[in-house]
mmCIF file of C-alpha atoms and ligand atoms in Angstrom:
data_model
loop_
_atom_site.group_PDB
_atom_site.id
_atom_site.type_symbol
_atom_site.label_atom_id
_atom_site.label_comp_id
_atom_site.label_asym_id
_atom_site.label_seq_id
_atom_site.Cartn_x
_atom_site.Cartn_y
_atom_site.Cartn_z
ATOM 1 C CA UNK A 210 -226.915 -43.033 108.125
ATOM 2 C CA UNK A 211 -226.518 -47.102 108.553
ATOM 3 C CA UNK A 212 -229.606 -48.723 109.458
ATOM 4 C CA UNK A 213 -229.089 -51.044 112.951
ATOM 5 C CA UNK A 214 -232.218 -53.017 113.891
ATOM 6 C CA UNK A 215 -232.241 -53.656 118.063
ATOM 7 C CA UNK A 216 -233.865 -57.028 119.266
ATOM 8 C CA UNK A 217 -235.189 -56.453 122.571
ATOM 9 C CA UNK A 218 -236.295 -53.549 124.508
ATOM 10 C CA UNK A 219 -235.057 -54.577 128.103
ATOM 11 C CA UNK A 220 -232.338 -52.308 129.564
ATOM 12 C CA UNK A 221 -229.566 -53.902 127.644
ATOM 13 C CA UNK A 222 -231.538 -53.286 124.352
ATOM 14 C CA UNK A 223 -232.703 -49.951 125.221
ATOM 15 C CA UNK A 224 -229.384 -48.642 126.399
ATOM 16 C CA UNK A 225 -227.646 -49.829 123.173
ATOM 17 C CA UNK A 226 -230.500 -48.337 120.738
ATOM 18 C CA UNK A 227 -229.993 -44.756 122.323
ATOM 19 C CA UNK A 228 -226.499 -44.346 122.509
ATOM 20 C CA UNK A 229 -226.104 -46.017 118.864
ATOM 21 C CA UNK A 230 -228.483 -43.270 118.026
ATOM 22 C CA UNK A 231 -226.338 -40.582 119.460
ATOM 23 C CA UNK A 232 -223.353 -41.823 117.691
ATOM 24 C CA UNK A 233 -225.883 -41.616 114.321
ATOM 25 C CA UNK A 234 -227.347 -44.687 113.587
ATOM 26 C CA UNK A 235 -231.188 -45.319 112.270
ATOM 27 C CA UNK A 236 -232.007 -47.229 115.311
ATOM 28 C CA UNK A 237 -235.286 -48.977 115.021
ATOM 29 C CA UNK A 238 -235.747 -51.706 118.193
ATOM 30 C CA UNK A 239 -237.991 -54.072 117.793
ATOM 31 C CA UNK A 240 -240.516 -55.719 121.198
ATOM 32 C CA UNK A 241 -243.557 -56.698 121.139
ATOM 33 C CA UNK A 242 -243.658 -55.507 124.750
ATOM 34 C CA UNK A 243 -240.657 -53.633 125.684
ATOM 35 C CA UNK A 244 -238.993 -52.735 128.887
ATOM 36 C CA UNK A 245 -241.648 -55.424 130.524
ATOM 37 C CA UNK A 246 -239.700 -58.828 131.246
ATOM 38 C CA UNK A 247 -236.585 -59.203 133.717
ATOM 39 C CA UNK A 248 -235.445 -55.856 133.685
ATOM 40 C CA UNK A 249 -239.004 -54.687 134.749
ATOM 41 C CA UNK A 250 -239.216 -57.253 137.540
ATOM 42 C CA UNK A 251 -235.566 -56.715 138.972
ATOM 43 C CA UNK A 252 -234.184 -55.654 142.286
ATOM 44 C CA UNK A 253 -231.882 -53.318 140.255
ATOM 45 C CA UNK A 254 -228.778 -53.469 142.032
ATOM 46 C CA UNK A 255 -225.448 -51.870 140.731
ATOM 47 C CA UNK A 256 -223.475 -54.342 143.400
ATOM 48 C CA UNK A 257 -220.247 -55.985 141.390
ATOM 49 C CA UNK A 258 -218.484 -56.627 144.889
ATOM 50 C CA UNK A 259 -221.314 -57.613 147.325
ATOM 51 C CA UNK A 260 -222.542 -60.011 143.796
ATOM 52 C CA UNK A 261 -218.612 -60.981 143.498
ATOM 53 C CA UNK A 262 -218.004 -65.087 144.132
ATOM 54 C CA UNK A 263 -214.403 -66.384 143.755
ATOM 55 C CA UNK A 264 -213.619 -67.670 140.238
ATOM 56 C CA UNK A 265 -215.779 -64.697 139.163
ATOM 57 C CA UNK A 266 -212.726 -62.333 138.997
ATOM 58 C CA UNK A 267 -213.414 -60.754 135.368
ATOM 59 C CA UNK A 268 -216.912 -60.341 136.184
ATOM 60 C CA UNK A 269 -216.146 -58.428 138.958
ATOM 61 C CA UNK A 270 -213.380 -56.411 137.200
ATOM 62 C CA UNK A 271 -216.432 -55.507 134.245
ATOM 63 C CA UNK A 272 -218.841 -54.796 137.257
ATOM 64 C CA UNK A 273 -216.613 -52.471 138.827
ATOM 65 C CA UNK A 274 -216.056 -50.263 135.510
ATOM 66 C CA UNK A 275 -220.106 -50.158 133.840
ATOM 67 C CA UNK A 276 -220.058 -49.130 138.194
ATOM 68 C CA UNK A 277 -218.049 -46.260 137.125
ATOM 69 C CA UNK A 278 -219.871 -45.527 134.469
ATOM 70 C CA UNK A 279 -222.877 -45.292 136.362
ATOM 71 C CA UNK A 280 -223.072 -41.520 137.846
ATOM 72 C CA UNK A 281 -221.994 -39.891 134.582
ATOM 73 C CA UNK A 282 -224.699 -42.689 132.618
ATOM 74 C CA UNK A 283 -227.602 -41.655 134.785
ATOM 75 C CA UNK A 284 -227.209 -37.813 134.767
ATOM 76 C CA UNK A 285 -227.060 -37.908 130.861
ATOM 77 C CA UNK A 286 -230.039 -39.960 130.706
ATOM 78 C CA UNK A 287 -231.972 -37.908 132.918
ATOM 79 C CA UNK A 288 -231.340 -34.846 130.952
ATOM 80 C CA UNK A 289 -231.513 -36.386 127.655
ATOM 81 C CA UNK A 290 -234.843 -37.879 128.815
ATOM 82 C CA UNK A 291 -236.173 -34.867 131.028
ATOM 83 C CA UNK A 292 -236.864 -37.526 133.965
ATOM 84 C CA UNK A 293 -235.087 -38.968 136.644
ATOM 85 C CA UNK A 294 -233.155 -42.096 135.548
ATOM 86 C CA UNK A 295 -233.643 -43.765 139.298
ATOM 87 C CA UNK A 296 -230.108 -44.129 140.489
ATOM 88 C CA UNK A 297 -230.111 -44.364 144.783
ATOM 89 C CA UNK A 298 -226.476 -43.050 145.492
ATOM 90 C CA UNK A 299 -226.628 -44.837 149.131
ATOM 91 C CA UNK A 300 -224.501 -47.936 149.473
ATOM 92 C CA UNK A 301 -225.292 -51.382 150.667
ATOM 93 C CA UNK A 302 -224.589 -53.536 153.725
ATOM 94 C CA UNK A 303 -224.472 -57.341 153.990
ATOM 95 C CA UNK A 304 -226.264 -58.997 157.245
ATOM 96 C CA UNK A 305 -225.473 -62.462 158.659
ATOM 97 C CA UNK A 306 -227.542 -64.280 160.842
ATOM 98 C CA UNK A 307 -226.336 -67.958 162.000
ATOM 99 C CA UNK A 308 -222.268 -68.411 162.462
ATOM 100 C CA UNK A 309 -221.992 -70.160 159.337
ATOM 101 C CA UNK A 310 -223.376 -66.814 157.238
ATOM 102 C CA UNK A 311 -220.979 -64.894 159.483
ATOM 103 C CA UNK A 312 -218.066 -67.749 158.168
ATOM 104 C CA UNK A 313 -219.430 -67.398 154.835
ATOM 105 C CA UNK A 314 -218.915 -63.437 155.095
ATOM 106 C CA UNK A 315 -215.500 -63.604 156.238
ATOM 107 C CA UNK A 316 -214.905 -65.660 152.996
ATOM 108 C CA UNK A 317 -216.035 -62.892 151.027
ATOM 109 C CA UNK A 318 -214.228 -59.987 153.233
ATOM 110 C CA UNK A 319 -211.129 -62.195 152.621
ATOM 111 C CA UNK A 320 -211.308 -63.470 149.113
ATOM 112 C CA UNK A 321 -211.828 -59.445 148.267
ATOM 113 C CA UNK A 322 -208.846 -58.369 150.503
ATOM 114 C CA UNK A 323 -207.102 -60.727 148.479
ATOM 115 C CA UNK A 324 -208.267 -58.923 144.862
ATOM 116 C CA UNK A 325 -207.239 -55.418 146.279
ATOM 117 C CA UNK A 326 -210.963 -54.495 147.310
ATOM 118 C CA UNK A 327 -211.318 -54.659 151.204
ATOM 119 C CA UNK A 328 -214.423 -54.509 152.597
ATOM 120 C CA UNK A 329 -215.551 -53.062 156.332
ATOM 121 C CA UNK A 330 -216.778 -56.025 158.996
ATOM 122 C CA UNK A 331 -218.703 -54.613 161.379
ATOM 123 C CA UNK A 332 -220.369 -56.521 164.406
ATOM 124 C CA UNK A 333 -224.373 -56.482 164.490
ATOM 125 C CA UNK A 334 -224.706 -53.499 167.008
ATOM 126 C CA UNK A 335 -222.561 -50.809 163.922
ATOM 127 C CA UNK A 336 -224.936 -52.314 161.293
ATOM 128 C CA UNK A 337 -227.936 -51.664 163.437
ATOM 129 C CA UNK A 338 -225.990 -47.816 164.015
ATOM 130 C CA UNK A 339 -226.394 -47.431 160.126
ATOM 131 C CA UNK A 340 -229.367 -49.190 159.517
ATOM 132 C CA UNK A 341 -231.478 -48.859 162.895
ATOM 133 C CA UNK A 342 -234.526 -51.375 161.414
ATOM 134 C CA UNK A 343 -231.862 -54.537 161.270
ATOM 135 C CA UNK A 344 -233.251 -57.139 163.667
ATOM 136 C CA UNK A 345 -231.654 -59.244 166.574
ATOM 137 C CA UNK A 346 -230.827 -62.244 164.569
ATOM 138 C CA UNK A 347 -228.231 -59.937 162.599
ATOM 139 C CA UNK A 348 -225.443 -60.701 164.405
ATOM 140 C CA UNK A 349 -222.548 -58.929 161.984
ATOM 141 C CA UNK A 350 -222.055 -58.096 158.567
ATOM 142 C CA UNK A 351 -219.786 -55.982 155.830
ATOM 143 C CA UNK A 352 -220.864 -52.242 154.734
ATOM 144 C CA UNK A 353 -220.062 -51.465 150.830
ATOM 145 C CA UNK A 354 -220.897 -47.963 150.431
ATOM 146 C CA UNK A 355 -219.706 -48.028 146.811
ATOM 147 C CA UNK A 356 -222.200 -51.027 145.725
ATOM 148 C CA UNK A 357 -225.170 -48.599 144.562
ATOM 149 C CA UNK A 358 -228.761 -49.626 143.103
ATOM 150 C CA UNK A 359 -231.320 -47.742 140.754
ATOM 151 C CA UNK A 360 -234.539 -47.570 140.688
ATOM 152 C CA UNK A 361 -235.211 -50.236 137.221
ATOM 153 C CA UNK A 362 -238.690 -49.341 136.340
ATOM 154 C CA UNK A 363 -237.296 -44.991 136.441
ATOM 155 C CA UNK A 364 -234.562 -46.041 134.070
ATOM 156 C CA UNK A 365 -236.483 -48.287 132.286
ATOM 157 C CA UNK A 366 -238.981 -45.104 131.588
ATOM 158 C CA UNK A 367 -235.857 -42.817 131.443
ATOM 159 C CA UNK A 368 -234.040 -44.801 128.699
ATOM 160 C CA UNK A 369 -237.283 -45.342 126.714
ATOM 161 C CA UNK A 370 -237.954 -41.526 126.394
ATOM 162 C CA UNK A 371 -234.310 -40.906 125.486
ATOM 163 C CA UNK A 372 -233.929 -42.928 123.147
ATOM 164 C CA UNK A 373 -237.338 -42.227 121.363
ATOM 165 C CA UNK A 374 -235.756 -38.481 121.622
ATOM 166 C CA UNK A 375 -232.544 -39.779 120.221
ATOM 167 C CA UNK A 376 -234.649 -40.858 117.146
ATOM 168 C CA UNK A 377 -234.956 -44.873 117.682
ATOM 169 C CA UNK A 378 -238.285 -46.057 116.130
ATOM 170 C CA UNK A 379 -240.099 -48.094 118.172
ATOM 171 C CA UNK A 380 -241.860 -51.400 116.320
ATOM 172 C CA UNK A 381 -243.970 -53.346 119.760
ATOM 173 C CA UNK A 382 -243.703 -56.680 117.608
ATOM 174 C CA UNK A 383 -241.598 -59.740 117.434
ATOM 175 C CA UNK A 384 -238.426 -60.825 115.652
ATOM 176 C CA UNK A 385 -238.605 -63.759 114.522
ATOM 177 C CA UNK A 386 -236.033 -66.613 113.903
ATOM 178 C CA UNK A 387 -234.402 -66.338 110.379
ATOM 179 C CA UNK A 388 -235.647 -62.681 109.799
ATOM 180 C CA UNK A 389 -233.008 -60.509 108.545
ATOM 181 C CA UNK A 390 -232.954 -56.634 107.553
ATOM 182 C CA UNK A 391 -231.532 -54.274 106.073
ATOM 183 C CA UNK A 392 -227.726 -52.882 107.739
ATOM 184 C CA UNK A 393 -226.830 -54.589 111.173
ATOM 185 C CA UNK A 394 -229.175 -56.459 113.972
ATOM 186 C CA UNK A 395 -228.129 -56.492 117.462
ATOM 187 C CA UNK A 396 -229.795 -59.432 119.576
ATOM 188 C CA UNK A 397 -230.391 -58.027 122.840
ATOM 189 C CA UNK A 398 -233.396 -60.559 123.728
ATOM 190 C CA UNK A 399 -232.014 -61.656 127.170
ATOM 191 C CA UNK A 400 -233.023 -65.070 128.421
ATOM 192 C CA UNK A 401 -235.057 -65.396 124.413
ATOM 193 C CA UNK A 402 -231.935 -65.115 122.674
ATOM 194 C CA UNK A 403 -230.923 -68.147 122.158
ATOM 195 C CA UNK A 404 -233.564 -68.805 119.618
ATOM 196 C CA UNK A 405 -232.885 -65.995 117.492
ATOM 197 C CA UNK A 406 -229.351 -66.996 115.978
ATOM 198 C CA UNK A 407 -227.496 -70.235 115.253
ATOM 199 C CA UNK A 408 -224.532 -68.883 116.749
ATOM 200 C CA UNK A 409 -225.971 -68.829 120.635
ATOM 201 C CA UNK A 410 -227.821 -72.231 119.960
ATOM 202 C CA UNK A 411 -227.462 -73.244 124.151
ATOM 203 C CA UNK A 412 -225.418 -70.467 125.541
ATOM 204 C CA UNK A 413 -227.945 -68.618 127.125
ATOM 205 C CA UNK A 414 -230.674 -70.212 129.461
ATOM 206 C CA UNK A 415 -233.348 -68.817 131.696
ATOM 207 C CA UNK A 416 -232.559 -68.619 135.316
ATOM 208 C CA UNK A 417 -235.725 -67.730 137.370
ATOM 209 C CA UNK A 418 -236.200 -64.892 139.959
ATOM 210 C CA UNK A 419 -238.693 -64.218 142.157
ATOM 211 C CA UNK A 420 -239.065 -61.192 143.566
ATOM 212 C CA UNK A 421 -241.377 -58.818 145.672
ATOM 213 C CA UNK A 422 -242.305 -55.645 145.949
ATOM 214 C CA UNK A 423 -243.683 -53.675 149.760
ATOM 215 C CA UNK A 424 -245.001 -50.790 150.174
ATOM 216 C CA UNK A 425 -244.174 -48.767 153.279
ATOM 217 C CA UNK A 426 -247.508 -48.422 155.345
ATOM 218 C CA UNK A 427 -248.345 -45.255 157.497
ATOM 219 C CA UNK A 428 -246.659 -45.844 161.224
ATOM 220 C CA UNK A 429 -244.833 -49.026 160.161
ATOM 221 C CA UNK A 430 -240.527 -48.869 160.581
ATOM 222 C CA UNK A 431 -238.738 -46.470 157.956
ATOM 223 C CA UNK A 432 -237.693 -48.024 154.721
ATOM 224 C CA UNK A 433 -234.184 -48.101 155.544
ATOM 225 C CA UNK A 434 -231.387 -46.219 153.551
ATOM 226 C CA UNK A 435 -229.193 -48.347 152.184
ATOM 227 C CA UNK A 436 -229.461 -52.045 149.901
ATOM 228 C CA UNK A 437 -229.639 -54.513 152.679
ATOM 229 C CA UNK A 438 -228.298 -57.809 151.414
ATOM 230 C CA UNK A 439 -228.592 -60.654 153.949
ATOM 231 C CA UNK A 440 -227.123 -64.388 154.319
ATOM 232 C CA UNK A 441 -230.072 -66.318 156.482
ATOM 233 C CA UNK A 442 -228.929 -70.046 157.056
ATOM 234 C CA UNK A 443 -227.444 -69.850 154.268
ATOM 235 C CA UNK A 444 -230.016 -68.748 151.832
ATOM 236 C CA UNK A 445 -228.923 -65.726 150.248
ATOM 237 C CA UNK A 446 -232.191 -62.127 149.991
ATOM 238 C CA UNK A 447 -232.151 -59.058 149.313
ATOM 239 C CA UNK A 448 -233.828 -55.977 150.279
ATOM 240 C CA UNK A 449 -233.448 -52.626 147.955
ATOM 241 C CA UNK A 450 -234.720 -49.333 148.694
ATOM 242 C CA UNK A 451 -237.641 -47.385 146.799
ATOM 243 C CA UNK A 452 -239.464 -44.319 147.106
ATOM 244 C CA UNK A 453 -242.148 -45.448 149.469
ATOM 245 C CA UNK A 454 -240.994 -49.208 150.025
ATOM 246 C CA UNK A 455 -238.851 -52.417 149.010
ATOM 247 C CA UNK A 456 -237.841 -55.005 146.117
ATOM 248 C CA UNK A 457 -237.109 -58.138 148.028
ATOM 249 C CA UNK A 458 -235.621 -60.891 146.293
ATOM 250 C CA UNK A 459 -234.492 -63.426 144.643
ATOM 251 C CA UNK A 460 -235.043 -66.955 144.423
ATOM 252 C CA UNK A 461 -232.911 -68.632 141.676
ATOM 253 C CA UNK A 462 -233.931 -71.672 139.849
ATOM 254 C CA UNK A 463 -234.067 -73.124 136.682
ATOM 255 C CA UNK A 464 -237.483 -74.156 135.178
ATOM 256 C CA UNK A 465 -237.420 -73.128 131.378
ATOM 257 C CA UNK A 466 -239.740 -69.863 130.466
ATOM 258 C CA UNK A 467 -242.151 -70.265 133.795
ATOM 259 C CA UNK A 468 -242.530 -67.220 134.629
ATOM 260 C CA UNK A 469 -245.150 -67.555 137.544
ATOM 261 C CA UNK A 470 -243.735 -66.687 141.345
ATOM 262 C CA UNK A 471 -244.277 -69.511 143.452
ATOM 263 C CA UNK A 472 -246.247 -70.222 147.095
ATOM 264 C CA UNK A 473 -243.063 -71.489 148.295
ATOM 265 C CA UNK A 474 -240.974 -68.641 146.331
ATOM 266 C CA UNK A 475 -242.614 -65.955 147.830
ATOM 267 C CA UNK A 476 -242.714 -67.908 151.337
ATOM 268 C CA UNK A 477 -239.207 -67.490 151.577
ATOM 269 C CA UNK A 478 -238.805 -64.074 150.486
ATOM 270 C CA UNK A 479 -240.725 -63.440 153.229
ATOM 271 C CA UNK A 480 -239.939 -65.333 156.055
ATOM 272 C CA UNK A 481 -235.554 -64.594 155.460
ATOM 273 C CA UNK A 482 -236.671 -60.807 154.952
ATOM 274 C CA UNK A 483 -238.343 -60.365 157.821
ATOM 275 C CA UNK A 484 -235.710 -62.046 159.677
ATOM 276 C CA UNK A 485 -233.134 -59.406 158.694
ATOM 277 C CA UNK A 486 -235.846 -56.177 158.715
ATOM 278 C CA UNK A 487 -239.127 -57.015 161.231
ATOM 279 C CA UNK A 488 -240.834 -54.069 160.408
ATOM 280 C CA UNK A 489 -241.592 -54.814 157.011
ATOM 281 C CA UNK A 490 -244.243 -57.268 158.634
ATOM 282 C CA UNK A 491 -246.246 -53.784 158.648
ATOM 283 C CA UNK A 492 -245.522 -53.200 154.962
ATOM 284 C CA UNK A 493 -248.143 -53.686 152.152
ATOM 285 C CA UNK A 494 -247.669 -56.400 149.685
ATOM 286 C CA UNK A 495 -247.827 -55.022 146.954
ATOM 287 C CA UNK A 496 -246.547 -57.266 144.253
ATOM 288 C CA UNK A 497 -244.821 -60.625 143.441
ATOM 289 C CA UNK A 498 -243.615 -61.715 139.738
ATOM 290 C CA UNK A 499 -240.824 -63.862 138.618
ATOM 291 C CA UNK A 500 -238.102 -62.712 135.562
ATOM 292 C CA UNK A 501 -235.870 -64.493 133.959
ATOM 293 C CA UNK A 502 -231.893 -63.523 133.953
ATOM 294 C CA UNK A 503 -230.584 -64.494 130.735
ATOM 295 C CA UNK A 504 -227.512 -66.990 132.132
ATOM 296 C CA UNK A 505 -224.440 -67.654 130.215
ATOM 297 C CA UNK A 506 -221.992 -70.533 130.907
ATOM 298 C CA UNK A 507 -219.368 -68.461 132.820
ATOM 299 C CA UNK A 508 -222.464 -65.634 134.006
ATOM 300 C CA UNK A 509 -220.125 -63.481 131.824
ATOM 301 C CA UNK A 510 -222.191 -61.139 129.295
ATOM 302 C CA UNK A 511 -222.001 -62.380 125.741
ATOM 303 C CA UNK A 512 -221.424 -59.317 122.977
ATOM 304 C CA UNK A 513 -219.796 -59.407 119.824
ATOM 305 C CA UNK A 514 -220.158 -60.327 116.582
ATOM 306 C CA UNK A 515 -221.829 -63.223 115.451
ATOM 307 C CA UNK A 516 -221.507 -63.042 111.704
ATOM 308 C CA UNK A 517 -221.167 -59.967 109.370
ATOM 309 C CA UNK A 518 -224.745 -58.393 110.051
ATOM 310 C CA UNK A 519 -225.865 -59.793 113.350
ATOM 311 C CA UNK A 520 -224.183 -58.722 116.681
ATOM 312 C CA UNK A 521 -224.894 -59.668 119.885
ATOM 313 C CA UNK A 522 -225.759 -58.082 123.864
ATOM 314 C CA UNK A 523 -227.087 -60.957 126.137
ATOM 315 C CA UNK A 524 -226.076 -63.268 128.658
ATOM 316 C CA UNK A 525 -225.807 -60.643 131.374
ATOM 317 C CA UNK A 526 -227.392 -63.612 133.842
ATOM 318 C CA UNK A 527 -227.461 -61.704 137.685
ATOM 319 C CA UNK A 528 -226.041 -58.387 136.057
ATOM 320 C CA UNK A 529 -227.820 -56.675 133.139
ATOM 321 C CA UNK A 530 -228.409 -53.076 134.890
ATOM 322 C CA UNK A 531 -225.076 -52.738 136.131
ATOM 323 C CA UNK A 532 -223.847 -53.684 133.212
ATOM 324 C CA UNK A 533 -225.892 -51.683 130.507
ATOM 325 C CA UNK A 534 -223.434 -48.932 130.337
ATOM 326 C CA UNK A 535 -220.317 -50.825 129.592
ATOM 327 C CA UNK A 536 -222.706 -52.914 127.188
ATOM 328 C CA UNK A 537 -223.881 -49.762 125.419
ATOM 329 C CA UNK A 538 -220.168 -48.494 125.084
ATOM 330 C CA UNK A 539 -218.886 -52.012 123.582
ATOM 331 C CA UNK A 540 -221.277 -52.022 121.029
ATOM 332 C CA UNK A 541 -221.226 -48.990 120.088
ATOM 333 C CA UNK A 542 -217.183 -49.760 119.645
ATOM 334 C CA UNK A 543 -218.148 -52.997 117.752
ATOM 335 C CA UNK A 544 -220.801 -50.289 115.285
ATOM 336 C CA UNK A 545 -217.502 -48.177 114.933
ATOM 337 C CA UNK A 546 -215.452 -51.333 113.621
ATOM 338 C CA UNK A 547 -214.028 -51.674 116.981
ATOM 339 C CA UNK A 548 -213.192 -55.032 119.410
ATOM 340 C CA UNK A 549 -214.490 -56.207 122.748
ATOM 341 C CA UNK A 550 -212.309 -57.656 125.008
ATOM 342 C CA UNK A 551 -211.828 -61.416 124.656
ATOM 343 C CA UNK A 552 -213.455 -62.437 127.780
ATOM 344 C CA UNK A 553 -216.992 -61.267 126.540
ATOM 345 C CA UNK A 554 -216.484 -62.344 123.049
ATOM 346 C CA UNK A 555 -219.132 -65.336 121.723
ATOM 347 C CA UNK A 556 -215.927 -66.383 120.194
ATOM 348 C CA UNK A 557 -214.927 -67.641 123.693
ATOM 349 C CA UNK A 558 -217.084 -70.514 123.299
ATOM 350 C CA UNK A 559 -215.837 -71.260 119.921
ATOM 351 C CA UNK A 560 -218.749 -69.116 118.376
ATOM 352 C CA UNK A 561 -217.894 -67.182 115.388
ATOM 353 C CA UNK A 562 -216.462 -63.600 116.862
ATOM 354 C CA UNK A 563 -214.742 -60.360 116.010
HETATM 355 N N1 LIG B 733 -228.826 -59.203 140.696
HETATM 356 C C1 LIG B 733 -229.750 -59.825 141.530
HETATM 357 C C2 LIG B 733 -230.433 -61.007 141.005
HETATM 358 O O1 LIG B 733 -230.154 -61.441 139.914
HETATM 359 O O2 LIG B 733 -231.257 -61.538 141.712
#
């Protein structure tokens, strides 16, 4: 059995060590704290076309089959792990406020009409139908019932009993620059990668998110069903269903490794979400915390092969738990002496590839 040592235990990391442990590798991943930086503090969306941006067509295209992926993913984990693996099968509907969100919307709704994907406008009274707790300032929106989210901190716990089932051996401490081992590593250290081999030297960067988390109090408004995404003069939030509340988010920035949500951060979580859904005024606060997405230069994951024992799984910037499945089946293909397509290769920026 080849040895393959996993760097990282955040859902990228953790999905690759347990399915390269079903397919018979001596996984051992390696974390000092695993499954606790930005894929414990995300919103958890599985959302390629509400996330989709023109010029982002092969994004969208990867988004839309790890989306496909996801049903038959999260079933297997849950029985492989004996717990639920958190996916929310309800879809998600986009809110506008001010006419230039609504102009901004019909962008979207176009440019995806355009790529084959057409989207439903509805007029603020249908949203409110589907979501009753959608304020007055919602004045019309889209509804993508195949756009999907999962619970992260479930599959987070699902993956890590899977793959300890599986047989990965879990070491809580650091890799550190220059270390090797025996067989393969796979770098799957997110936003931290970029320290850990020559070969990624500046392409990934950390791009901060803030994000909160409400609890639903007794007699306050239901949480509602569906992933509630929201443009609110402009400013783009986000409000995803949990048992018992809400992940609202997410600022974006770019500060280095600060980690620590922000007065003003967490200001305007609040004041845009409330906009879209009043009731949550009634809702418990119940946490805020900033992660860091790892961002490439084209937001386009980065996995492949960065020299003849290291591979890499990062640079999944806004999209790492959509994405885990498809990242898990590539490199399990790369383990297997397979390719990846071109337009995820490290070779794309003239890094050394497959
Ligand atoms: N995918 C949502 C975010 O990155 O904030």
């Amino acid at each position: 059995m080849e040895d393959l040592v996993v760097v990282g235990g955040g859902v990228i990391g953790l999905s690759c060590a347990w399915r390269a442990a079903q397919a018979g590798r001596h996984v051992t991943l390696r974390d000092p704290a695993p499954a606790s930086g930005s894929s414990w503090v995300a919103g958890g969306m599985l959302a390629p076309v509400t996330e989709a941006w023109p010029g982002e067509e092969g994004l969208l295209e990867l988004g839309l089959e790890s989306l496909e992926l996801w049903p038959a993913f999260a079933e297997e984990l849950s029985a492989a792990a004996g717990q639920p693996a958190g996916l929310h099968p309800e879809g998600t509907v986009v809110a506008a406020t001010g006419s230039g969100d609504r102009a901004e919307l019909d962008a979207l709704a176009g440019h995806l009409a355009r790529l084959g994907r057409p989207v439903e406008r509805l007029s603020g009274r249908e949203l409110r139908r589907l979501e009753p707790g959608l304020g007055p300032d919602v004045r019309g929106g889209l509804s993508v019932p195949g756009d999907l989210s999962v619970d992260n901190r479930a599959l987070l716990a699902a993956l890590r009993a899977a793959a300890e089932k599986a047989g990965v051996v879990m070491e809580e401490r650091a890799w550190e620059p220059g270390e090797t081992a025996p067989g393969t590593v796979l770098i799957c250290a997110g936003a931290h990668s970029a320290a850990l081999h020559p070969g990624l030297a500046g392409l990934v960067r950390p791009v901060k998110g803030e994000i909160l988390r409400l609890t639903h109090r007794h007699g306050a408004f239901p949480v509602p069903t569906r992933t509630v995404r929201a443009l609110v003069d402009g400013r783009p939030v986000y409000l995803v269903p949990r048992p018992g509340g809400l992940v609202v988010g997410a600022t974006q920035s770019e500060h280095g490794f600060d980690t620590e949500p922000t007065v003003g951060g967490v200001r305007d979580l609040l004041r845009d979400a409330e906009r879209i859904l009043p009731g949550i005024a009634e809702y418990a606060l119940a946490e805020a915390a900033a992660g860091l997405r790892p961002g490439s230069p084209d937001n386009v994951p980065v996995v492949g092969r960065l020299d003849g024992r290291t591979l890499v799984a990062t640079g999944h910037s806004r999209n790492g738990i959509l994405l885990a499945p498809l990242t898990a089946r590539l490199v399990v293909g790369l383990l297997g002496g397979g390719a990846v397509p071109a337009a995820v290769d490290p070779a794309r920026f003239g890094r050394t590839g497959t």
